[in-house]
PDB file of C-alpha atoms in Angstrom:
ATOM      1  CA  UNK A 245     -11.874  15.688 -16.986  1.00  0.00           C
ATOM      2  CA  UNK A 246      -9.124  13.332 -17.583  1.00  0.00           C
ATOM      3  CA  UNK A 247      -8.827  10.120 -16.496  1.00  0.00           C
ATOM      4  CA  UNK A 248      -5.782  11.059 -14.418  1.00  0.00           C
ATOM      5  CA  UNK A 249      -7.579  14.173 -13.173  1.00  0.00           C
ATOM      6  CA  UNK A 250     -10.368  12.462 -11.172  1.00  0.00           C
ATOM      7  CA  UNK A 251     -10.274  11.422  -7.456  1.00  0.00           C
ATOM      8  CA  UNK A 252      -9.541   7.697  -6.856  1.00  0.00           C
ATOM      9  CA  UNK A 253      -9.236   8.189  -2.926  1.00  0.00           C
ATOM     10  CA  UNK A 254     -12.064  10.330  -0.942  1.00  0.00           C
ATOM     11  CA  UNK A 255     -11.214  10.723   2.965  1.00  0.00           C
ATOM     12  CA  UNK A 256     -13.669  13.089   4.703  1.00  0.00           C
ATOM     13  CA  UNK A 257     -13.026  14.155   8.786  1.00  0.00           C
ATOM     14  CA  UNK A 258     -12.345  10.053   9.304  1.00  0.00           C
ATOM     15  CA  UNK A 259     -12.183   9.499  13.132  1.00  0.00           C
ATOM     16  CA  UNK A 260     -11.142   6.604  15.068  1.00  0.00           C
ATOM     17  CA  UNK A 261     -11.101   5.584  18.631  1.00  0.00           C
ATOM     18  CA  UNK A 262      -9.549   2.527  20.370  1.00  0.00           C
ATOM     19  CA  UNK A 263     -10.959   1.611  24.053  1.00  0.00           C
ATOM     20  CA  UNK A 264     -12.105   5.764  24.301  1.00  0.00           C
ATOM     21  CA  UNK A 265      -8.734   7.265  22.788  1.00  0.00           C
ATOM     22  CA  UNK A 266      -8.942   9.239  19.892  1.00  0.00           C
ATOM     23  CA  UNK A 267      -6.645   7.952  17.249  1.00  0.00           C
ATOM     24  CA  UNK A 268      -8.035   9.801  13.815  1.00  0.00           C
ATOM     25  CA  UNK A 269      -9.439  12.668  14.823  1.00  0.00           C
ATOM     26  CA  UNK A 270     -10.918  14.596  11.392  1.00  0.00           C
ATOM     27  CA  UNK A 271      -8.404  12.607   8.449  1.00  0.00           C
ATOM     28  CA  UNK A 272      -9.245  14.944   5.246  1.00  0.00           C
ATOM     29  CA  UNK A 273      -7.507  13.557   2.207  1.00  0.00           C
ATOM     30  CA  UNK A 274      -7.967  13.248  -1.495  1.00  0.00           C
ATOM     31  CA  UNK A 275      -5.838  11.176  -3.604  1.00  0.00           C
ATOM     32  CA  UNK A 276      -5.698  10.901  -7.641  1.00  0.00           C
ATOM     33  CA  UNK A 277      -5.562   8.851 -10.100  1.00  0.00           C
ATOM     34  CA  UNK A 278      -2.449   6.950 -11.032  1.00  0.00           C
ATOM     35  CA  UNK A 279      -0.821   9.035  -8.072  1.00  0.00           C
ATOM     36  CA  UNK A 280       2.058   8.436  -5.573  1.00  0.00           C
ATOM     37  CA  UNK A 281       1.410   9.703  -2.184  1.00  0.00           C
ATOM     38  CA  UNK A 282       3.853   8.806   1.011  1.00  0.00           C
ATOM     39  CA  UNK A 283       2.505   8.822   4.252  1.00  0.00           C
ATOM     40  CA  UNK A 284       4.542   9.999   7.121  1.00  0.00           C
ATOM     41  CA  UNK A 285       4.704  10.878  10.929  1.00  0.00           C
ATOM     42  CA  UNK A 286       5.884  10.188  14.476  1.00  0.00           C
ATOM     43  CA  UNK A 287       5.038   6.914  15.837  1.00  0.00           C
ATOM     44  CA  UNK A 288       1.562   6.961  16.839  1.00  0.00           C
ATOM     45  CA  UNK A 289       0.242   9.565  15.041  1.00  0.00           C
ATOM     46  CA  UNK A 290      -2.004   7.307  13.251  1.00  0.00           C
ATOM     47  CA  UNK A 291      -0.511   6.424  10.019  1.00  0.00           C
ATOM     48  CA  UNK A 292      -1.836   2.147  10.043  1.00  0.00           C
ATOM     49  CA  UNK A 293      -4.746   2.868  12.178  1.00  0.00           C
ATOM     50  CA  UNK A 294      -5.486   5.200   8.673  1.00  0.00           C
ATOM     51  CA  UNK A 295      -4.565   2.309   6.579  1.00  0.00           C
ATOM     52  CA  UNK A 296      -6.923  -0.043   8.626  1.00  0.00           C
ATOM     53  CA  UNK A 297      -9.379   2.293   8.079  1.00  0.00           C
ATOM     54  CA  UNK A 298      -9.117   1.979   4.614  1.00  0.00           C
ATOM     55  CA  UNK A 299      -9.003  -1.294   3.472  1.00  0.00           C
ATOM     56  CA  UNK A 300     -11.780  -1.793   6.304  1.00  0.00           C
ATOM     57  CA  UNK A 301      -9.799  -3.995   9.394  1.00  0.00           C
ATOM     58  CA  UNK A 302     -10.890  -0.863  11.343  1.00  0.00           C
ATOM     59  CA  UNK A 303     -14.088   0.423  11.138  1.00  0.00           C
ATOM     60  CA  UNK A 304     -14.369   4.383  12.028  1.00  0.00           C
ATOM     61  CA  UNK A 305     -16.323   6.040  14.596  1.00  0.00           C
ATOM     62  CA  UNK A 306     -17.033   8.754  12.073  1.00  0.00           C
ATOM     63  CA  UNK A 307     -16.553  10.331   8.875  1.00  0.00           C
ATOM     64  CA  UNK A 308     -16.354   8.658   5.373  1.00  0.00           C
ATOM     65  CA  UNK A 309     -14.374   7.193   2.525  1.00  0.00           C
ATOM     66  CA  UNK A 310     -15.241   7.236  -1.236  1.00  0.00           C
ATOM     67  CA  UNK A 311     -13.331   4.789  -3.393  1.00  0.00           C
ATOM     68  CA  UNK A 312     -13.590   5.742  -7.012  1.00  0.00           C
ATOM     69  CA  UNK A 313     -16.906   7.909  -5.956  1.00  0.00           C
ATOM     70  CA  UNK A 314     -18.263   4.906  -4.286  1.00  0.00           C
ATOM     71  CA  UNK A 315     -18.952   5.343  -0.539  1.00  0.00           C
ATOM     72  CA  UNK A 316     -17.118   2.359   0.920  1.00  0.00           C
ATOM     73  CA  UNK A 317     -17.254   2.854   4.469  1.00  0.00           C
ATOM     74  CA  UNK A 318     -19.749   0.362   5.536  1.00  0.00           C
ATOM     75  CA  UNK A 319     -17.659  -2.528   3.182  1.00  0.00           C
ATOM     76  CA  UNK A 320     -15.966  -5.547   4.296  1.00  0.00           C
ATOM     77  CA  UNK A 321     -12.376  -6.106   3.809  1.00  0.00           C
ATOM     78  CA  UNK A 322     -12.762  -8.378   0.655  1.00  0.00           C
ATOM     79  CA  UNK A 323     -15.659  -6.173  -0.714  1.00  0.00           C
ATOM     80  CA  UNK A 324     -13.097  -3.856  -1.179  1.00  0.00           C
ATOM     81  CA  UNK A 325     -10.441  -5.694  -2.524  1.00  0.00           C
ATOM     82  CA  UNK A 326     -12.813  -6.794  -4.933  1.00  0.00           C
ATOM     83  CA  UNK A 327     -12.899  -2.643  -5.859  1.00  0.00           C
ATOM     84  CA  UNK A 328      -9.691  -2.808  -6.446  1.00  0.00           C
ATOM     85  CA  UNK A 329      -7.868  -1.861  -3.018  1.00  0.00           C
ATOM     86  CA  UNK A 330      -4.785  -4.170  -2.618  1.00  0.00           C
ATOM     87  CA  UNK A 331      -3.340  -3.755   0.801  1.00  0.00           C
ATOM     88  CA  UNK A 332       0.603  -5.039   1.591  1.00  0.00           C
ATOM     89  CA  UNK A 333       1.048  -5.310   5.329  1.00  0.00           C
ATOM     90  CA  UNK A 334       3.872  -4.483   7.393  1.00  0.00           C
ATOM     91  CA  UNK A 335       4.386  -7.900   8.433  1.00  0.00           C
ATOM     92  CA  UNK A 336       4.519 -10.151   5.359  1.00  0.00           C
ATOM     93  CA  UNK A 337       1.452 -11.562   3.655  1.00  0.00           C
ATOM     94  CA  UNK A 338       2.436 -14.709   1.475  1.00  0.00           C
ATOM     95  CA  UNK A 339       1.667 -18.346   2.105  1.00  0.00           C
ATOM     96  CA  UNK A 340       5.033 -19.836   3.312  1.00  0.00           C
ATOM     97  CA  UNK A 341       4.119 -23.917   2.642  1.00  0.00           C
ATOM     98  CA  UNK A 342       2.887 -22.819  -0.671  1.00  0.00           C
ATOM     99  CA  UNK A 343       5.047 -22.725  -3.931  1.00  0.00           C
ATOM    100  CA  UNK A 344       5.734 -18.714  -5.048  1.00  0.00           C
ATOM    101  CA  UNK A 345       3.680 -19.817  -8.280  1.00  0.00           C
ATOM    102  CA  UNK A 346       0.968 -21.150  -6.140  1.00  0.00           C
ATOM    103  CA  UNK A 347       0.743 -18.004  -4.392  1.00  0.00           C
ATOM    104  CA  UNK A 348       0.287 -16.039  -7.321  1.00  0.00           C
ATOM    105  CA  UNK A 349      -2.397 -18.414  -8.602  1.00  0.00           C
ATOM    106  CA  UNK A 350      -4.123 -18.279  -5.585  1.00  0.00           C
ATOM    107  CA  UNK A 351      -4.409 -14.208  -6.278  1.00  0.00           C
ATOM    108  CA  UNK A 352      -5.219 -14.444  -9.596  1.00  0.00           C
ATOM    109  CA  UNK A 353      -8.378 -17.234  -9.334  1.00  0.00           C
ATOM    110  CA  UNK A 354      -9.216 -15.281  -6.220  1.00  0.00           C
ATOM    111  CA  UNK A 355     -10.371 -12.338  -8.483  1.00  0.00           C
ATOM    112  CA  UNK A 356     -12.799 -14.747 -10.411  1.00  0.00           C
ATOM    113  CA  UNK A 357     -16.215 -15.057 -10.240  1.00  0.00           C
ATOM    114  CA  UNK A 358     -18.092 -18.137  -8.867  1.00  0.00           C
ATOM    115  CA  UNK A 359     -18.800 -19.803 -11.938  1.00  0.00           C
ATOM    116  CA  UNK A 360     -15.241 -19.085 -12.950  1.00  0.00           C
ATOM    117  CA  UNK A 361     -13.837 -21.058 -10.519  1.00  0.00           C
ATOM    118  CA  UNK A 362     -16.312 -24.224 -10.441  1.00  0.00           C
ATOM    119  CA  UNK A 363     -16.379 -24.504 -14.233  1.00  0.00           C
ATOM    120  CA  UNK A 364     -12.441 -23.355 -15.530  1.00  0.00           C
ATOM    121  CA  UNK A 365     -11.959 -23.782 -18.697  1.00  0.00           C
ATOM    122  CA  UNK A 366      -8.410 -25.563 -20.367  1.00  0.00           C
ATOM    123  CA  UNK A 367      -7.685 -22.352 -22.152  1.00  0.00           C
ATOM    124  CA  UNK A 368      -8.291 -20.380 -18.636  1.00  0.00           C
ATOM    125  CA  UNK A 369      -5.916 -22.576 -16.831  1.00  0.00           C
ATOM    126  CA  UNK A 370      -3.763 -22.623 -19.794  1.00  0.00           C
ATOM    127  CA  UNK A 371      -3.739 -18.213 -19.766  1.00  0.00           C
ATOM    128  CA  UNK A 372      -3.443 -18.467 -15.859  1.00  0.00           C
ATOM    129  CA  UNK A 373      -0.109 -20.209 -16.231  1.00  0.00           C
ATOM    130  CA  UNK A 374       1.065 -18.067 -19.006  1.00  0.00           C
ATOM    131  CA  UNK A 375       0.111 -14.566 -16.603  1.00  0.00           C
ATOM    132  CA  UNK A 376       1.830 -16.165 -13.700  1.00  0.00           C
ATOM    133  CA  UNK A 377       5.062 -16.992 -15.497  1.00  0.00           C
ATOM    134  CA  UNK A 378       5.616 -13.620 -17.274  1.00  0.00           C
ATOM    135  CA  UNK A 379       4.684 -11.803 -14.268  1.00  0.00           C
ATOM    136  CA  UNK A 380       7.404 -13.597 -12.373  1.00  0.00           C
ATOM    137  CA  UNK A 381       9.936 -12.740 -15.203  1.00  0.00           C
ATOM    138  CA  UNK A 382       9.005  -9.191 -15.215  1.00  0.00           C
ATOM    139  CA  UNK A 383      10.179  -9.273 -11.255  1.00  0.00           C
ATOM    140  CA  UNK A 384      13.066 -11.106 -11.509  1.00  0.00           C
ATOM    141  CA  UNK A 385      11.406 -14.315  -9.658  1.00  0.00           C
ATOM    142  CA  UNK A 386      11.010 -16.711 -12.785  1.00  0.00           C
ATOM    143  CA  UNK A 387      13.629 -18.810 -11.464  1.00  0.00           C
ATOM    144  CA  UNK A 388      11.927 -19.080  -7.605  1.00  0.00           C
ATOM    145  CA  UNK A 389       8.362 -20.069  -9.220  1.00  0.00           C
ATOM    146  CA  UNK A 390       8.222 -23.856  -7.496  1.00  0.00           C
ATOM    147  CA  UNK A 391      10.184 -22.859  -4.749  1.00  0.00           C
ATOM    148  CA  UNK A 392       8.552 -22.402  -1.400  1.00  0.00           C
ATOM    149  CA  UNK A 393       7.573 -18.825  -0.331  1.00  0.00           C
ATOM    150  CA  UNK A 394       8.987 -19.236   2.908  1.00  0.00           C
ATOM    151  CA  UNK A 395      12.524 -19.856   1.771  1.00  0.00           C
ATOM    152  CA  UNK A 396      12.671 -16.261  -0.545  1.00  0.00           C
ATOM    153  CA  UNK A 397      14.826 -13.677   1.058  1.00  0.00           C
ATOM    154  CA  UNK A 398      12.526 -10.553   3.150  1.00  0.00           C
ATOM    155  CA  UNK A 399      12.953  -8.753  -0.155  1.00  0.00           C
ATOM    156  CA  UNK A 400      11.743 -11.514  -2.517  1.00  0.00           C
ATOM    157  CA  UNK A 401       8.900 -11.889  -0.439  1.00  0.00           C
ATOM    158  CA  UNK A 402       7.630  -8.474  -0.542  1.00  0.00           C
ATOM    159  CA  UNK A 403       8.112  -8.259  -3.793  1.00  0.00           C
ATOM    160  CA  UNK A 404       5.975 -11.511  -4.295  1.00  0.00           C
ATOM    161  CA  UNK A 405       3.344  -9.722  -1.851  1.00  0.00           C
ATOM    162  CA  UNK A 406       3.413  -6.875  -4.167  1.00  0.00           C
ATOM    163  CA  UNK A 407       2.601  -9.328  -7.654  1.00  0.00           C
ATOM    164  CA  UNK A 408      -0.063 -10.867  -5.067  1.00  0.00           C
ATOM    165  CA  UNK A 409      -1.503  -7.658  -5.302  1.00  0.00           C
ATOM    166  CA  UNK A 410      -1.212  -6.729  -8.964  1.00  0.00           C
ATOM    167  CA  UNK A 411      -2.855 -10.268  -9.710  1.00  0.00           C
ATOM    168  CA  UNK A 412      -5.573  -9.836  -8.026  1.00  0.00           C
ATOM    169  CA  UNK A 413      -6.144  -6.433 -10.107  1.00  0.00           C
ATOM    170  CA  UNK A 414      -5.641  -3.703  -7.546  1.00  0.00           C
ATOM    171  CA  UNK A 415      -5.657  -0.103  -8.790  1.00  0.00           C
ATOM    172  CA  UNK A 416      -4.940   1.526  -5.430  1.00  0.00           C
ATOM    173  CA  UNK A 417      -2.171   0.045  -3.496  1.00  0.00           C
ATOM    174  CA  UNK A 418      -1.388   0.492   0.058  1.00  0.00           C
ATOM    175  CA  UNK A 419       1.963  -0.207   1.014  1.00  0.00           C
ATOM    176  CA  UNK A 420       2.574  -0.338   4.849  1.00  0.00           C
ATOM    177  CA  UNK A 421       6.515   0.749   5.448  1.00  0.00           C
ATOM    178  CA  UNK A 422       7.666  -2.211   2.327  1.00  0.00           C
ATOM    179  CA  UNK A 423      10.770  -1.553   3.139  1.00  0.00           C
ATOM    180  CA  UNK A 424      11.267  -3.646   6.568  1.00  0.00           C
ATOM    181  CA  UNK A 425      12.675  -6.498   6.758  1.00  0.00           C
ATOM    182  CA  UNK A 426      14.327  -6.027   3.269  1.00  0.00           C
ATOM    183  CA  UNK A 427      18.239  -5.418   2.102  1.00  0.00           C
ATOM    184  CA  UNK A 428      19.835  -2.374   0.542  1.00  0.00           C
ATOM    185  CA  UNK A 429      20.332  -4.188  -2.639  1.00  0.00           C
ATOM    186  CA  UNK A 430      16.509  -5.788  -2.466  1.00  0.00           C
ATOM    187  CA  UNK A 431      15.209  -1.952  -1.821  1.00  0.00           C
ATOM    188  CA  UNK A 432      16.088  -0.607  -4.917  1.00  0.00           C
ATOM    189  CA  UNK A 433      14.604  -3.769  -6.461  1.00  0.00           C
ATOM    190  CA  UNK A 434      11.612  -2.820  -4.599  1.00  0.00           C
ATOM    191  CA  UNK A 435      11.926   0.905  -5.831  1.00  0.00           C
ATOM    192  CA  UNK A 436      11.920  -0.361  -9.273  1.00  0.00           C
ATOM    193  CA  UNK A 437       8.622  -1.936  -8.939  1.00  0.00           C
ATOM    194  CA  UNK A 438       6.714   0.712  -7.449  1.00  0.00           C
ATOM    195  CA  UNK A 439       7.818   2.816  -9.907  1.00  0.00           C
ATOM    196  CA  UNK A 440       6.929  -0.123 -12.494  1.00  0.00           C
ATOM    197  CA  UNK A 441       3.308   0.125 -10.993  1.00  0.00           C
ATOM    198  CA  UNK A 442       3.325   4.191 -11.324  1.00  0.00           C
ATOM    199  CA  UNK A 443       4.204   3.361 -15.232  1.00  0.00           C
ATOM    200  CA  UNK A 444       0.952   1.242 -15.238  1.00  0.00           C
ATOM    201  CA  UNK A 445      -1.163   4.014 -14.236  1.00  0.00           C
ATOM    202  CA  UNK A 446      -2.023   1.981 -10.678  1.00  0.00           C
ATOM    203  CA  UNK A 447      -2.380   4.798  -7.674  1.00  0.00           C
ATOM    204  CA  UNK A 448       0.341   4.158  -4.788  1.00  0.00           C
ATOM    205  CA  UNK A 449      -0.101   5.264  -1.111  1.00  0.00           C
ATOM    206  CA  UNK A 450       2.901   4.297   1.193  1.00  0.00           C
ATOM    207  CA  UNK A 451       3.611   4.665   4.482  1.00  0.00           C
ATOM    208  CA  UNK A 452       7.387   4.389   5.098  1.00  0.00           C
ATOM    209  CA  UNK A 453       9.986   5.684   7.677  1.00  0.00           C
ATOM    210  CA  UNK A 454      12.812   6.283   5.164  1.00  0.00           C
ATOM    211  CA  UNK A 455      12.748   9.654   3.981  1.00  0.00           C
ATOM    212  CA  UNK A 456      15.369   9.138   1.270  1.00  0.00           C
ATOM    213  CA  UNK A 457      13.018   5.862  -0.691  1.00  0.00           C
ATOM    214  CA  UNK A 458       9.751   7.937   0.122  1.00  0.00           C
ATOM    215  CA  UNK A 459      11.391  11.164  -1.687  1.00  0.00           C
ATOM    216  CA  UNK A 460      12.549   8.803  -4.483  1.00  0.00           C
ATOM    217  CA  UNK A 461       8.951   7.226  -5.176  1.00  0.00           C
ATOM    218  CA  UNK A 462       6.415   9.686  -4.477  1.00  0.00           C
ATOM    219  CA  UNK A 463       4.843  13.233  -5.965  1.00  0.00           C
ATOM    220  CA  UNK A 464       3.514  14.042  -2.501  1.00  0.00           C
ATOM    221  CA  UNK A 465       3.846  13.745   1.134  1.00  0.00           C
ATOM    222  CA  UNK A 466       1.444  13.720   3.832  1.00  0.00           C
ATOM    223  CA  UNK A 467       2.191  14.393   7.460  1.00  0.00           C
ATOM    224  CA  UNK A 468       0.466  12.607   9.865  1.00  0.00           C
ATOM    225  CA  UNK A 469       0.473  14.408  13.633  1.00  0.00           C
ATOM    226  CA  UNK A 470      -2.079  13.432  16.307  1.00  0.00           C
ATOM    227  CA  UNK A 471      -4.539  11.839  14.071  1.00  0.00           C
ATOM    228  CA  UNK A 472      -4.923  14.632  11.522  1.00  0.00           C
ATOM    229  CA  UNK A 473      -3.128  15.866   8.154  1.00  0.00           C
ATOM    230  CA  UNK A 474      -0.641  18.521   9.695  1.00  0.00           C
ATOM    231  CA  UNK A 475       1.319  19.328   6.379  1.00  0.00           C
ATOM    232  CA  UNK A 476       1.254  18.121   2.919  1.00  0.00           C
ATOM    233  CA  UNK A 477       3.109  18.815  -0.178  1.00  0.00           C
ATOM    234  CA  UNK A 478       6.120  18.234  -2.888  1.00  0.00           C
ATOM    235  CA  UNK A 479       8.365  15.962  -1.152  1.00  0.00           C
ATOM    236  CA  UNK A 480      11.183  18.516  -1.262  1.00  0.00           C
ATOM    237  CA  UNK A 481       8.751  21.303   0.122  1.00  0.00           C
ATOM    238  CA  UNK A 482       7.706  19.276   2.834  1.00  0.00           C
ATOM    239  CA  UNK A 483      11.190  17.951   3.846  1.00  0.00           C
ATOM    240  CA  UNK A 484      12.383  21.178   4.365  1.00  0.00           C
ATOM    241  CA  UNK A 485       9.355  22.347   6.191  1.00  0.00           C
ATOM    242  CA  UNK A 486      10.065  24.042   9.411  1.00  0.00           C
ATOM    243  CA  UNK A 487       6.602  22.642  10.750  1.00  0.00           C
ATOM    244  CA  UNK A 488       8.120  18.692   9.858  1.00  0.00           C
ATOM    245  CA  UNK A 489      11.014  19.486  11.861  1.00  0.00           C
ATOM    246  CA  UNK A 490       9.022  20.698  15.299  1.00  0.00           C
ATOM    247  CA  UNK A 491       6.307  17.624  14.742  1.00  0.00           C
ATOM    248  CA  UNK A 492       9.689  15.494  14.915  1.00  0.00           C
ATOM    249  CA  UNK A 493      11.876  17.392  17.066  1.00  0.00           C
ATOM    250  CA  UNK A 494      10.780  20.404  18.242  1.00  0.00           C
ATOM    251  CA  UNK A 495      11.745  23.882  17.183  1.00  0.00           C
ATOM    252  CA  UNK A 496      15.471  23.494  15.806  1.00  0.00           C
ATOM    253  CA  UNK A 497      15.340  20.185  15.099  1.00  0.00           C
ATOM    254  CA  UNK A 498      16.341  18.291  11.777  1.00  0.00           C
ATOM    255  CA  UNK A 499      13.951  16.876   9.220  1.00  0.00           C
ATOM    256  CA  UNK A 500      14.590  12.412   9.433  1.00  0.00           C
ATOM    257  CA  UNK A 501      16.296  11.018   6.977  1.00  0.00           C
ATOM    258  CA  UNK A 502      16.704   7.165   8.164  1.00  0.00           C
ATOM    259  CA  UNK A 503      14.108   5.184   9.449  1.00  0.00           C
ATOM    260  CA  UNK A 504      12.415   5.494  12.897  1.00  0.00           C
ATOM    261  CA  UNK A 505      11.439   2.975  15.495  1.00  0.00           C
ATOM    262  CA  UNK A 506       8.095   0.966  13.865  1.00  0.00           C
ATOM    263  CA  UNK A 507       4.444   1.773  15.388  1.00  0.00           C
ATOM    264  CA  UNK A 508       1.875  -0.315  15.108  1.00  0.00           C
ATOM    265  CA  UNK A 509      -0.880   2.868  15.345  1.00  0.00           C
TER     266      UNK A 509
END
């Protein structure tokens, strides 16, 4: 089996319940290898209560996950990290007060072990600078490096969120809807380096609300509906689904095409 070929992502009949409502009720999902899977669905069908799941905010009420065939349920969120599961929240994740070098830094020695980080060596710090500065080059940020996070445009910053991420060595990365908060011109930035990431081999699993980037970016699409997996497939396939249209709008409707009102489920 190639390396592509095998399972990164395991989901088996995941259920979750908040205060006795069912949220999740029976996820089954498998994922692959260096692939790029969008995420998609009315609001509160599930889609971050999924993501929570997964990178182990929420813990489920039944059912498991396998991460790389390693049963990760019971795991803490930085356990998994650790793994290799780099989650990029809705809301953005970067340390304003700190410099946008700093923040990358920060990533990168939080990867180390123990002994790394008590004893570091000159060459260490010395390679550490070196990743940092041609990572920011690759993204356009060189210029930004000893500015404050905080003052970067929405875009800048989730791009910065995203090299966060990739420093701390993620090979799965979940992407909650990147695209808010960020400009037309700073989305196709953004587009570039997701499909920068797909180049690398990483494995990307996005939940976004604009049809149009998620068609762009990913090989499949999963429908979300009342907590299970209601349709997947191609992107094309699925956007001209007659079941996507009724789990929008009812028989008749139109499959979206512009982003829909956020949920926080």
């Amino acid at each position: 089996m190639s390396k592509e070929s095998q399972g990164i992502l395991e989901i088996q009949n995941l259920e979750c319940r908040f205060y006795g409502r069912s949220i999740l009720n029976g996820v089954n999902l498998s994922i692959l290898r260096g692939e790029s899977v969008g995420l998609i669905g009315p609001n509160g069908c599930g889609k971050t209560t999924l993501f929570n799941c997964l990178s182990g905010f929420l813990r489920p009420a039944a059912g498991s996950i396998q991460f790389l065939g390693k049963e990760i349920t019971p795991l803490h969120p930085h356990q998994r990290a650790r793994l290799g599961i780099g989650r990029v929240f809705q809301n953005f994740g970067v340390f304003r007060e700190m410099t946008v070098g700093e923040n990358l830094l920060m990533a990168l020695e939080g990867s180390y072990s123990i002994r790394q980080l008590i004893f570091p060596s000159r060459k260490q710090s010395r390679q550490n600078s070196e990743y940092v500065q041609l990572l920011l080059e690759e993204v356009g940020l060189a210029e930004k490096e000893n500015d404050k996070a905080g003052n970067l445009s929405g875009g800048q910053m989730r791009i910065l969120e995203i090299c966060r991420t990739i420093a701390f060595g993620a090979e799965l990365f979940l992407l909650d809807e990147p695209t808010a908060g960020v400009s037309p011109k700073m989305k196709g930035e953004l587009a570039q380096m997701i499909e920068h990431l797909k180049k690398l081999g990483k494995t990307i699993f996005i939940i976004e609300h604009d049809m149009n980037f998620i068609q762009q970016l990913c090989s499949r699409i999963v429908v979300l509906n009342e907590g299970v997996v209601a349709l997947e497939g191609k992107a094309q396939e699925v956007r001209s689904s007659e079941v996507l249209k009724e789990i929008y709008f009812g028989k008749g409707g139109e499959a979206p095409s512009t982003p829909a009102p956020h949920s926080q489920l």
